[in-house]
CSV table of C-alpha atoms in Angstrom, one decimal:
chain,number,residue,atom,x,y,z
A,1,UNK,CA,-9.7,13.5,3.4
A,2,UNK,CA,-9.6,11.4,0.2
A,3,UNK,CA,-6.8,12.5,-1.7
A,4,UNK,CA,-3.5,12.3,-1.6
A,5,UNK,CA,-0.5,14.1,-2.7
A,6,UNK,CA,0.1,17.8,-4.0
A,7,UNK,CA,1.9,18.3,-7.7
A,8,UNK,CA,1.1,14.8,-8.5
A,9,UNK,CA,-2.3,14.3,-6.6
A,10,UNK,CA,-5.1,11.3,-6.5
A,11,UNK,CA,-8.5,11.4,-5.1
A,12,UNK,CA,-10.4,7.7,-4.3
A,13,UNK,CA,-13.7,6.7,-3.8
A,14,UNK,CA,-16.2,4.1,-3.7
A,15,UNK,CA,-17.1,1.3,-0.7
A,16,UNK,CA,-16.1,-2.4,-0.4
A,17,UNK,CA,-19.7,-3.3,-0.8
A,18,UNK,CA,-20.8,-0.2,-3.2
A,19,UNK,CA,-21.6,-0.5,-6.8
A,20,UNK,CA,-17.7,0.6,-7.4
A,21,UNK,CA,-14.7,2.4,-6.5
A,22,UNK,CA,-12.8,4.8,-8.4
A,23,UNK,CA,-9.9,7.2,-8.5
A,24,UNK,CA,-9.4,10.4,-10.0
A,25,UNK,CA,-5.5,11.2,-11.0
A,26,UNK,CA,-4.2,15.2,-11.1
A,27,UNK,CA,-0.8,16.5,-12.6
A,28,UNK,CA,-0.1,13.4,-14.9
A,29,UNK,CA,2.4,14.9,-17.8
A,30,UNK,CA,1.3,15.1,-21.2
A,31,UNK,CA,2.9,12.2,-22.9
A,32,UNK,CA,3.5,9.3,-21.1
A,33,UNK,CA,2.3,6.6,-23.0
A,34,UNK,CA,-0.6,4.7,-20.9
A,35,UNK,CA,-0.3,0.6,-21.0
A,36,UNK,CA,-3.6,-0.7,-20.2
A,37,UNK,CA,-2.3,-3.8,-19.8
A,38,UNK,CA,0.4,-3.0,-17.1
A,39,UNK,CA,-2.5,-0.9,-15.3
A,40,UNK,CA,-4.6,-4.2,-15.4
A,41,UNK,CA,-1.3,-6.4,-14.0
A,42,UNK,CA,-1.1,-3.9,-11.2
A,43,UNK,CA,-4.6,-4.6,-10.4
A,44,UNK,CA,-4.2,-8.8,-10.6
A,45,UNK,CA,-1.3,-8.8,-8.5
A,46,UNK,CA,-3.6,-7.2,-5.9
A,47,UNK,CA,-7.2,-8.7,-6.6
A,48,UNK,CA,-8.4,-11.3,-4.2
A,49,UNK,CA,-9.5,-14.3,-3.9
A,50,UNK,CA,-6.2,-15.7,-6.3
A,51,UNK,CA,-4.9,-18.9,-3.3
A,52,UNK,CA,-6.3,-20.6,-0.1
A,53,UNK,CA,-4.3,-18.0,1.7
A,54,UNK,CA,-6.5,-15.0,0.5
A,55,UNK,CA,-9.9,-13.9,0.9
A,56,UNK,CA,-12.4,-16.2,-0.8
A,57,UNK,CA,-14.1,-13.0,-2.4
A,58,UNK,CA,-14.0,-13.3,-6.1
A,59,UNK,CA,-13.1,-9.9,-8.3
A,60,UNK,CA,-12.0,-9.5,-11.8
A,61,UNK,CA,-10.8,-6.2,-10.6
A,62,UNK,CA,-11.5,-4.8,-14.3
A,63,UNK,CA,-10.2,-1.5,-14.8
A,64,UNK,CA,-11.4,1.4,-16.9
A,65,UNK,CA,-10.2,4.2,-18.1
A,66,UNK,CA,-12.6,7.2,-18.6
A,67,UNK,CA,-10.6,10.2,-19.2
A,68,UNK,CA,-7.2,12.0,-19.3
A,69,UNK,CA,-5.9,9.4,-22.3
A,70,UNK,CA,-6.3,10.0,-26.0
A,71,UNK,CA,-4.8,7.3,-28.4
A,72,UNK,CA,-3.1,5.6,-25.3
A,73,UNK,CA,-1.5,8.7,-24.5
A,74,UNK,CA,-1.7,11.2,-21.5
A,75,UNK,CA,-3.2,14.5,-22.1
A,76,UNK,CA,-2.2,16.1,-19.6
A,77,UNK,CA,-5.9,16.5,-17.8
A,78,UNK,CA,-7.5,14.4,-14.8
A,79,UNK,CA,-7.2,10.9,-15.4
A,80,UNK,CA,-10.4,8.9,-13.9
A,81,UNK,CA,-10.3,5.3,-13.8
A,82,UNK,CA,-13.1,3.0,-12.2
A,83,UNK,CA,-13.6,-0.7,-11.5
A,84,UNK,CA,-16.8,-2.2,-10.4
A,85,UNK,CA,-17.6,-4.6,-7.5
A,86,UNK,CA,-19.0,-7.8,-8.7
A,87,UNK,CA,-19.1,-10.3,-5.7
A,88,UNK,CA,-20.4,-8.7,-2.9
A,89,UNK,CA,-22.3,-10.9,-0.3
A,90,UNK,CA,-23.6,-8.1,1.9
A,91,UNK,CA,-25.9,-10.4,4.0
A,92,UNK,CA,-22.7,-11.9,5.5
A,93,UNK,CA,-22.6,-8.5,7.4
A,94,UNK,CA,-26.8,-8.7,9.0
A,95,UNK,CA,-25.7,-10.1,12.2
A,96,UNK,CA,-23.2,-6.8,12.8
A,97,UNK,CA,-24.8,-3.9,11.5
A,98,UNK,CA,-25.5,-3.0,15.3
A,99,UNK,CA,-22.2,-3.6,16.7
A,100,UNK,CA,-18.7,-2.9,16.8
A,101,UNK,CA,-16.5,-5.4,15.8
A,102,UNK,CA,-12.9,-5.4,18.0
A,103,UNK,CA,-9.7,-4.0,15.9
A,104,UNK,CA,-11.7,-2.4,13.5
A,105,UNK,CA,-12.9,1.3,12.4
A,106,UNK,CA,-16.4,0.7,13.1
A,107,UNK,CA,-16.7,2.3,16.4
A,108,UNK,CA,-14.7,5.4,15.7
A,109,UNK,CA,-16.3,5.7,12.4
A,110,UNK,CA,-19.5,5.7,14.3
A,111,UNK,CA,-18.2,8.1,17.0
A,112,UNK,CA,-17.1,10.4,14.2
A,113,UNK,CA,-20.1,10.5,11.9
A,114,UNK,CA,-23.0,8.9,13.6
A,115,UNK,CA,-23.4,6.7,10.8
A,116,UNK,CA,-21.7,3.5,9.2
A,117,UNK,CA,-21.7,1.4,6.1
A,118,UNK,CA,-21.2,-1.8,7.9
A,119,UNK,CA,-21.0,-3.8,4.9
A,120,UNK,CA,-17.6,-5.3,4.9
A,121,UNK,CA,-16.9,-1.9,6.4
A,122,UNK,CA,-18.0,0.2,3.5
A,123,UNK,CA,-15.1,3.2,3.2
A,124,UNK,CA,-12.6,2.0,6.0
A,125,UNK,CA,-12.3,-1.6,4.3
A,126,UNK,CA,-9.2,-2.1,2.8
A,127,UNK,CA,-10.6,-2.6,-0.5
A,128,UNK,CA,-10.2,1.1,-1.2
A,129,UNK,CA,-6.7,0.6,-1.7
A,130,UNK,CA,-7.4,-1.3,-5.2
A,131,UNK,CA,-8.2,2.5,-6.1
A,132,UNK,CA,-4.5,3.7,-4.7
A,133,UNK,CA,-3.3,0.4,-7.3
A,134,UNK,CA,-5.1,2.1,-10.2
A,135,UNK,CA,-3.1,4.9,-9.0
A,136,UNK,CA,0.6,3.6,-8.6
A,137,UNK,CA,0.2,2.1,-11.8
A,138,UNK,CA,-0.1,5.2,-13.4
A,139,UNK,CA,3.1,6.6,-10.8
A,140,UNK,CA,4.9,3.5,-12.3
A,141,UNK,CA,4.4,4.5,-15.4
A,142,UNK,CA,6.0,8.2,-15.0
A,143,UNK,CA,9.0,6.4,-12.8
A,144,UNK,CA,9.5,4.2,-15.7
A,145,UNK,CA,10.4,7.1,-18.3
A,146,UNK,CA,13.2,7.7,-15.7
A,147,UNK,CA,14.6,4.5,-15.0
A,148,UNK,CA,13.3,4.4,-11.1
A,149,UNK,CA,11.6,0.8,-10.1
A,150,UNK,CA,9.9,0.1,-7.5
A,151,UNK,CA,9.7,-3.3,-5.9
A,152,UNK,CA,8.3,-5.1,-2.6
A,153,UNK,CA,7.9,-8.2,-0.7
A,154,UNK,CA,7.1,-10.3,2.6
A,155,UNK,CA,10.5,-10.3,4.9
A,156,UNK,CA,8.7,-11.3,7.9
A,157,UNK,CA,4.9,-13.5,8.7
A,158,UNK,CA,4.1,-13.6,12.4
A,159,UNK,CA,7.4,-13.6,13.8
A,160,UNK,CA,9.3,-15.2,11.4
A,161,UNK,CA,12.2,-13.0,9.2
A,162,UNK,CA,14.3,-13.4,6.1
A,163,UNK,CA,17.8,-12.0,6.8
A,164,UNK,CA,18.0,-8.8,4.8
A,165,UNK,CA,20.9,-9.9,3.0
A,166,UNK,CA,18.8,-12.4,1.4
A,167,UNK,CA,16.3,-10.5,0.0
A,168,UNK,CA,15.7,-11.2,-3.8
A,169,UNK,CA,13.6,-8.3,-5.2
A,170,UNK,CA,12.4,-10.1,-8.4
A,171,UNK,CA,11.1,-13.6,-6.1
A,172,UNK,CA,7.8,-12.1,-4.8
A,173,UNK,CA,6.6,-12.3,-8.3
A,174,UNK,CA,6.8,-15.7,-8.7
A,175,UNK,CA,5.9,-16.3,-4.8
A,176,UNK,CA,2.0,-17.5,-3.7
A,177,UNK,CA,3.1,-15.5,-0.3
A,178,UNK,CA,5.2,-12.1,-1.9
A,179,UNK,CA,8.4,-13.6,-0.3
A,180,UNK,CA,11.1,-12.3,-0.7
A,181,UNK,CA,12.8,-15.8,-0.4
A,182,UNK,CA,12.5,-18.7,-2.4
A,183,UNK,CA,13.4,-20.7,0.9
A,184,UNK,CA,10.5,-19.1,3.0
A,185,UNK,CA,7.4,-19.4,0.7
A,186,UNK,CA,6.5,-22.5,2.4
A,187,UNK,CA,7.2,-21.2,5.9
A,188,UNK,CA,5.4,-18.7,5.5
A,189,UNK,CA,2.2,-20.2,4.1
A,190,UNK,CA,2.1,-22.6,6.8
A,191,UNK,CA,2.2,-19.4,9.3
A,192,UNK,CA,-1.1,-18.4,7.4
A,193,UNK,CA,-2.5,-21.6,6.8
A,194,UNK,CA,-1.9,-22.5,10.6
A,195,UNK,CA,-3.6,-19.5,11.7
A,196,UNK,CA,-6.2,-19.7,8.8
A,197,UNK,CA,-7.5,-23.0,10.5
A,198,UNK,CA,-7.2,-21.9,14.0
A,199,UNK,CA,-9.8,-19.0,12.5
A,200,UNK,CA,-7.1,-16.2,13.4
A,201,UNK,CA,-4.8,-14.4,11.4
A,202,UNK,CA,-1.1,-13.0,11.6
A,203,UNK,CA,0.5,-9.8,10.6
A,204,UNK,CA,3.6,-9.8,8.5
A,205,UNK,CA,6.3,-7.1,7.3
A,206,UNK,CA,6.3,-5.3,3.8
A,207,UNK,CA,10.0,-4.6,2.5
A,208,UNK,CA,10.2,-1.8,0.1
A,209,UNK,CA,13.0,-0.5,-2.1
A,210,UNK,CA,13.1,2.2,-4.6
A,211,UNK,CA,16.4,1.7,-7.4
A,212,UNK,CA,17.9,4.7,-9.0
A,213,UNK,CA,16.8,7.7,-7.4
A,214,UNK,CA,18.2,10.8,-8.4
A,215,UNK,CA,19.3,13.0,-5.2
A,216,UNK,CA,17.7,15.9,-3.8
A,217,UNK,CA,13.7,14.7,-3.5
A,218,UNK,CA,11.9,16.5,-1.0
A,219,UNK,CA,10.5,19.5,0.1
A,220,UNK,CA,12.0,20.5,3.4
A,221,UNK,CA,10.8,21.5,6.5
A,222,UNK,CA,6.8,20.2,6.3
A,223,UNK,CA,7.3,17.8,3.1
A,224,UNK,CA,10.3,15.7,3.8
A,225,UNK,CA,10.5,12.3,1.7
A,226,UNK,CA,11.1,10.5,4.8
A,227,UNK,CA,7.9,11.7,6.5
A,228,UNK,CA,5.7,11.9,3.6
A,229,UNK,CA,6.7,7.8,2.6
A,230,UNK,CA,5.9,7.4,6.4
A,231,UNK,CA,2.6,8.7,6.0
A,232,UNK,CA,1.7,7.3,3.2
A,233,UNK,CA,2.4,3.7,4.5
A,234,UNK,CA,0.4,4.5,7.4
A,235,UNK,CA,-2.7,5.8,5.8
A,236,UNK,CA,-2.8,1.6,4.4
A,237,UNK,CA,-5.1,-0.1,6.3
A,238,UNK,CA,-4.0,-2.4,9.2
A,239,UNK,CA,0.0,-0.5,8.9
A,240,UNK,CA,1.0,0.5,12.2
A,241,UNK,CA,4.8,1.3,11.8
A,242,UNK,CA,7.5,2.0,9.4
A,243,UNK,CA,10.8,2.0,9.4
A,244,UNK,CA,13.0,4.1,6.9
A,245,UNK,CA,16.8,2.8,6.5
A,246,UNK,CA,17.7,0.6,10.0
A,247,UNK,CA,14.6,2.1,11.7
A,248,UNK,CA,14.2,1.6,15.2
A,249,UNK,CA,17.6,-0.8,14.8
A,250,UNK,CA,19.5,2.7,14.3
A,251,UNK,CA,18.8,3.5,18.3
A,252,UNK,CA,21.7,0.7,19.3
A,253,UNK,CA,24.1,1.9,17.0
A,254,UNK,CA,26.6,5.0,18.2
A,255,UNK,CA,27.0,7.6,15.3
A,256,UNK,CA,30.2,6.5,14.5
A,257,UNK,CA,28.6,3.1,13.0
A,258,UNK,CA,25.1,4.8,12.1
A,259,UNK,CA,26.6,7.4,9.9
A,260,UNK,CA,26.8,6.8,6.1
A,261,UNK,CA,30.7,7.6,5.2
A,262,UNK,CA,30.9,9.2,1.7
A,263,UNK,CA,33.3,8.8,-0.9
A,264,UNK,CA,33.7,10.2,-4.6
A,265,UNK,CA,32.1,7.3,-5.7
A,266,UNK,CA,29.2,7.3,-3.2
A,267,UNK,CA,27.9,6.3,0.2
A,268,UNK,CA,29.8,3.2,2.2
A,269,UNK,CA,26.9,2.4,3.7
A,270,UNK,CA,23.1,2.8,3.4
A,271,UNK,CA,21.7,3.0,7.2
A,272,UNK,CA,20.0,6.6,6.3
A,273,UNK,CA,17.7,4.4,3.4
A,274,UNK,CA,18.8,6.7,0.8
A,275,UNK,CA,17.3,9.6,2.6
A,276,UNK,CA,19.2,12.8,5.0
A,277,UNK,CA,17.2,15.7,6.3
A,278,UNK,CA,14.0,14.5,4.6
A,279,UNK,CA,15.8,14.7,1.1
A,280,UNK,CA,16.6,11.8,-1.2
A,281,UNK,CA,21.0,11.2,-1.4
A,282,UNK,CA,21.1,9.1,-4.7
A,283,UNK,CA,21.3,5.9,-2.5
A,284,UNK,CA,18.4,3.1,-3.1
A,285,UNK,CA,15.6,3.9,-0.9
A,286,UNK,CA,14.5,1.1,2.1
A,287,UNK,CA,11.5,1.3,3.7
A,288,UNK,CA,9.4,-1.5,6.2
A,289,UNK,CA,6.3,-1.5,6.4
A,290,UNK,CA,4.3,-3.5,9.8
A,291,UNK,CA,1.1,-5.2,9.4
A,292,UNK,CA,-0.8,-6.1,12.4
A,293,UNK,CA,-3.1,-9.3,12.0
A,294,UNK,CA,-6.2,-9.3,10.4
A,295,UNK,CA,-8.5,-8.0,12.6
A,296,UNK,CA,-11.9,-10.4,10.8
A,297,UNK,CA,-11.5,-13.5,12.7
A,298,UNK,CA,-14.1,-16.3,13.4
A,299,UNK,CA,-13.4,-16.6,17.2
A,300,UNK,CA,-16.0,-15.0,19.4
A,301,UNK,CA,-14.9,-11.8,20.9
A,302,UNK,CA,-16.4,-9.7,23.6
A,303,UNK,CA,-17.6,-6.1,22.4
A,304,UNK,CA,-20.8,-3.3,22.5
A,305,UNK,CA,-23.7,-2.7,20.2
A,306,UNK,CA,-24.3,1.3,19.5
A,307,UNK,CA,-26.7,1.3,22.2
A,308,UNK,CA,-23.8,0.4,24.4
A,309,UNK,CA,-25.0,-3.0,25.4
A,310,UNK,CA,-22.3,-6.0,25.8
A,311,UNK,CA,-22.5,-9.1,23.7
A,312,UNK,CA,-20.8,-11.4,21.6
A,313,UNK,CA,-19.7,-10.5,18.3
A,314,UNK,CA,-19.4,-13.9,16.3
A,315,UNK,CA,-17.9,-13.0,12.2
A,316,UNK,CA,-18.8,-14.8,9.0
A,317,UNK,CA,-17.8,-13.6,5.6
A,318,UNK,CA,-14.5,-13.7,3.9
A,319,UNK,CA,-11.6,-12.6,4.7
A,320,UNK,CA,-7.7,-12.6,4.3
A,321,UNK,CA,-5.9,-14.5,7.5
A,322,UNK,CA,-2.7,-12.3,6.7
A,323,UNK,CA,-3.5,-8.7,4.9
A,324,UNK,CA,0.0,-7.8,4.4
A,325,UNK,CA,0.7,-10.0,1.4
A,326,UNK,CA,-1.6,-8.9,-0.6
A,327,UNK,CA,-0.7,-5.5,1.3
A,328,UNK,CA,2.9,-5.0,-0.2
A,329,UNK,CA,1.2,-4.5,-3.9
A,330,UNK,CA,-0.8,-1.3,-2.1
A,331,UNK,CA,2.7,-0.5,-0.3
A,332,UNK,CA,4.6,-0.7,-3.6
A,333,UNK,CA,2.2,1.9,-5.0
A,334,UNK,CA,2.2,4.2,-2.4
A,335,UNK,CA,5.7,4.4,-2.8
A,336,UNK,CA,5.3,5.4,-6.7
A,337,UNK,CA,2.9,7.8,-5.8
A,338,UNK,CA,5.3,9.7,-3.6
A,339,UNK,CA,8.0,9.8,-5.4
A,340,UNK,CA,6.4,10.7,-8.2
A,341,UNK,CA,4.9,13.7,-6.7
A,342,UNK,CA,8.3,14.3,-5.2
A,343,UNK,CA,9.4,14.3,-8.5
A,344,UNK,CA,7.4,16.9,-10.2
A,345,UNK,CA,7.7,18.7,-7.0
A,346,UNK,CA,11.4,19.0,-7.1
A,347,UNK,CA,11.1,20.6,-11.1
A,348,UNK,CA,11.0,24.2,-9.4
A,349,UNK,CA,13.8,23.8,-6.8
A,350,UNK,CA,16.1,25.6,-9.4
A,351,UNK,CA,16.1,28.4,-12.1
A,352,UNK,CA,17.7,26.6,-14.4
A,353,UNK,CA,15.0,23.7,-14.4
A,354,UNK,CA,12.6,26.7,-15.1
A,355,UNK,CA,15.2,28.3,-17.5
A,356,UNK,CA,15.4,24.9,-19.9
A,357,UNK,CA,11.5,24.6,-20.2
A,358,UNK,CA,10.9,28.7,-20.9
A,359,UNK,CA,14.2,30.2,-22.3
């Protein structure tokens, strides 16, 4: 599957070492006036090869527009964008293109389809998700007409946490690492650095929140907020878990500490992450996001060739040492994307919503 969504739906395509990769947007409201320029931004905070601490891979990420906007303006029909690749160094790949390299999708793309792009990993590479950017941009736009932001950052690099109760939402912008603490950018590019020089790489966490959302997003029983976010975040490459509100924390609490007490003027607490029964409460929405460690490192590892034989897989190329920094742009988007389908999803919940646009 390569879409994503149902009301408000995307479709991707394209390879990391193809001519280009692309995305095809469905159920964009006529309207919404479409900034070029914000799209682009989207793109540059996500585009490699920006610090030491990213892949060396150079792309102007370019975006282009090629349908679905008329005078800067949404017409209400598929919007396709496209960006071409423009630095790909596919010979770095010759020594693999017979084997599997460990903590990648090589070998079960091969046991699925009998056939790989092993390019820089051609469709499972995580430069597909510069299409789901393209994407959230447009979500972002929609989200903005209703006052709902979006924002993300790095809490955590290789073991190492900001307290949640120093997170600053509007640092990551201004941070080389995404932190979401001034007094951890340089803790956290040493982590990467260190590792970087050691030719490894560490995983990090992704914090997520999601400011003025109105209540009652989510389509229960099979389309709950909670698990499509969950899904969503998991479909990014290298994310392997998630935690909505406190998470796994939530299992050491009783239910007289875990349960959100409500008052006329809101929710005491927020351990639910602004979501109960798979429906949004009106309460920001907290998410975490867990990046394992780049699995392209330059240490020889032990592994098969499709004929099954052992050897030694030894990488070149470029890579990032730490995927989740330049991985909470992708998470940010996602996010968008949900909740803008949630959105539009949640217009038919009600007669009345029906009754206002028809009566």
């Amino acid at each position: 599957m390569n879409s994503f969504g149902q009301r408000f739906r995307f479709t991707t395509f394209g390879e990391s070492h193809g001519v280009a990769l692309g995305v095809i947007v469905d159920g964009v409201p006529a309207g919404i006036k479409i900034d070029l320029d914000f799209i682009q931004s989207e793109m540059d905070r996500r585009k490699p090869g920006k610090s030491e601490i990213e892949t060396a891979r150079k792309e102007s990420d370019t975006i282009q527009i090629l349908s679905g906007v008329f005078n800067g303006i949404s017409t209400g029909t598929s919007i396709a964008m496209v960006l071409f690749n423009e630095n790909q160094k596919s010979r770095d790949y010759d020594n693999v293109k017979d084997l599997f390299r460990p903590g990648h999708a090589d070998f079960t793309y091969f046991a699925k389809y009998g056939i790989r792009d092993y390019r820089g990993g051609g469709r499972s590479s995580a430069r597909e998700t510069v299409a789901r950017v393209a994407a959230g941009a447009i979500a972002k736009l929609i989200l903005k007409e209703l006052d709902i932001e979006v924002k993300s950052g790095i809490c955590a690099i290789n073991g190492i946490s900001i307290d949640e109760k120093d997170f600053d939402f509007n640092h990551p912008k201004d941070s080389e690492v995404y932190s979401l603490s001034k007094d951890f950018d340089s803790k956290f590019k040493d982590e990467i650095l260190k590792a970087k020089n050691n030719h490894d790489s560490v995983g990090g966490i992704v914090a997520l929140k999601a400011t003025n959302v109105p209540a009652g997003l989510g389509e229960p029983i099979y389309y709950k907020l909670d698990a499509i976010l969950a899904d969503a975040m998991v479909s990014i490459n290298a994310v392997k878990a998630v935690d909505i509100g406190d998470g796994i924390q939530s299992v050491t609490l009783n239910g007289s500490q875990n349960n959100d007490e409500i008052t006329k003027d809101g929710f005491k607490t927020n351990h639910s992450g602004g979501i109960l029964g798979g429906i949004s409460n009106g309460d920001d929405i907290n998410l975490k996001v867990y990046f394992k460690p780049t699995p392209s490192i330059f240490i020889a590892q032990d592994t098969i060739d499709t004929n099954n034989n052992e050897l030694e897989c030894k990488l070149s190329g470029r890579h990032d040492p730490c995927v989740a920094t330049r991985g909470s742009v992708v998470a940010e988007s996602m996010m968008a994307l949900v909740l803008a389908d949630m959105l539009l999803l949640n217009l038919s919940s009600k007669i009345e919503n029906i009754k206002k646009v028809y009566c």
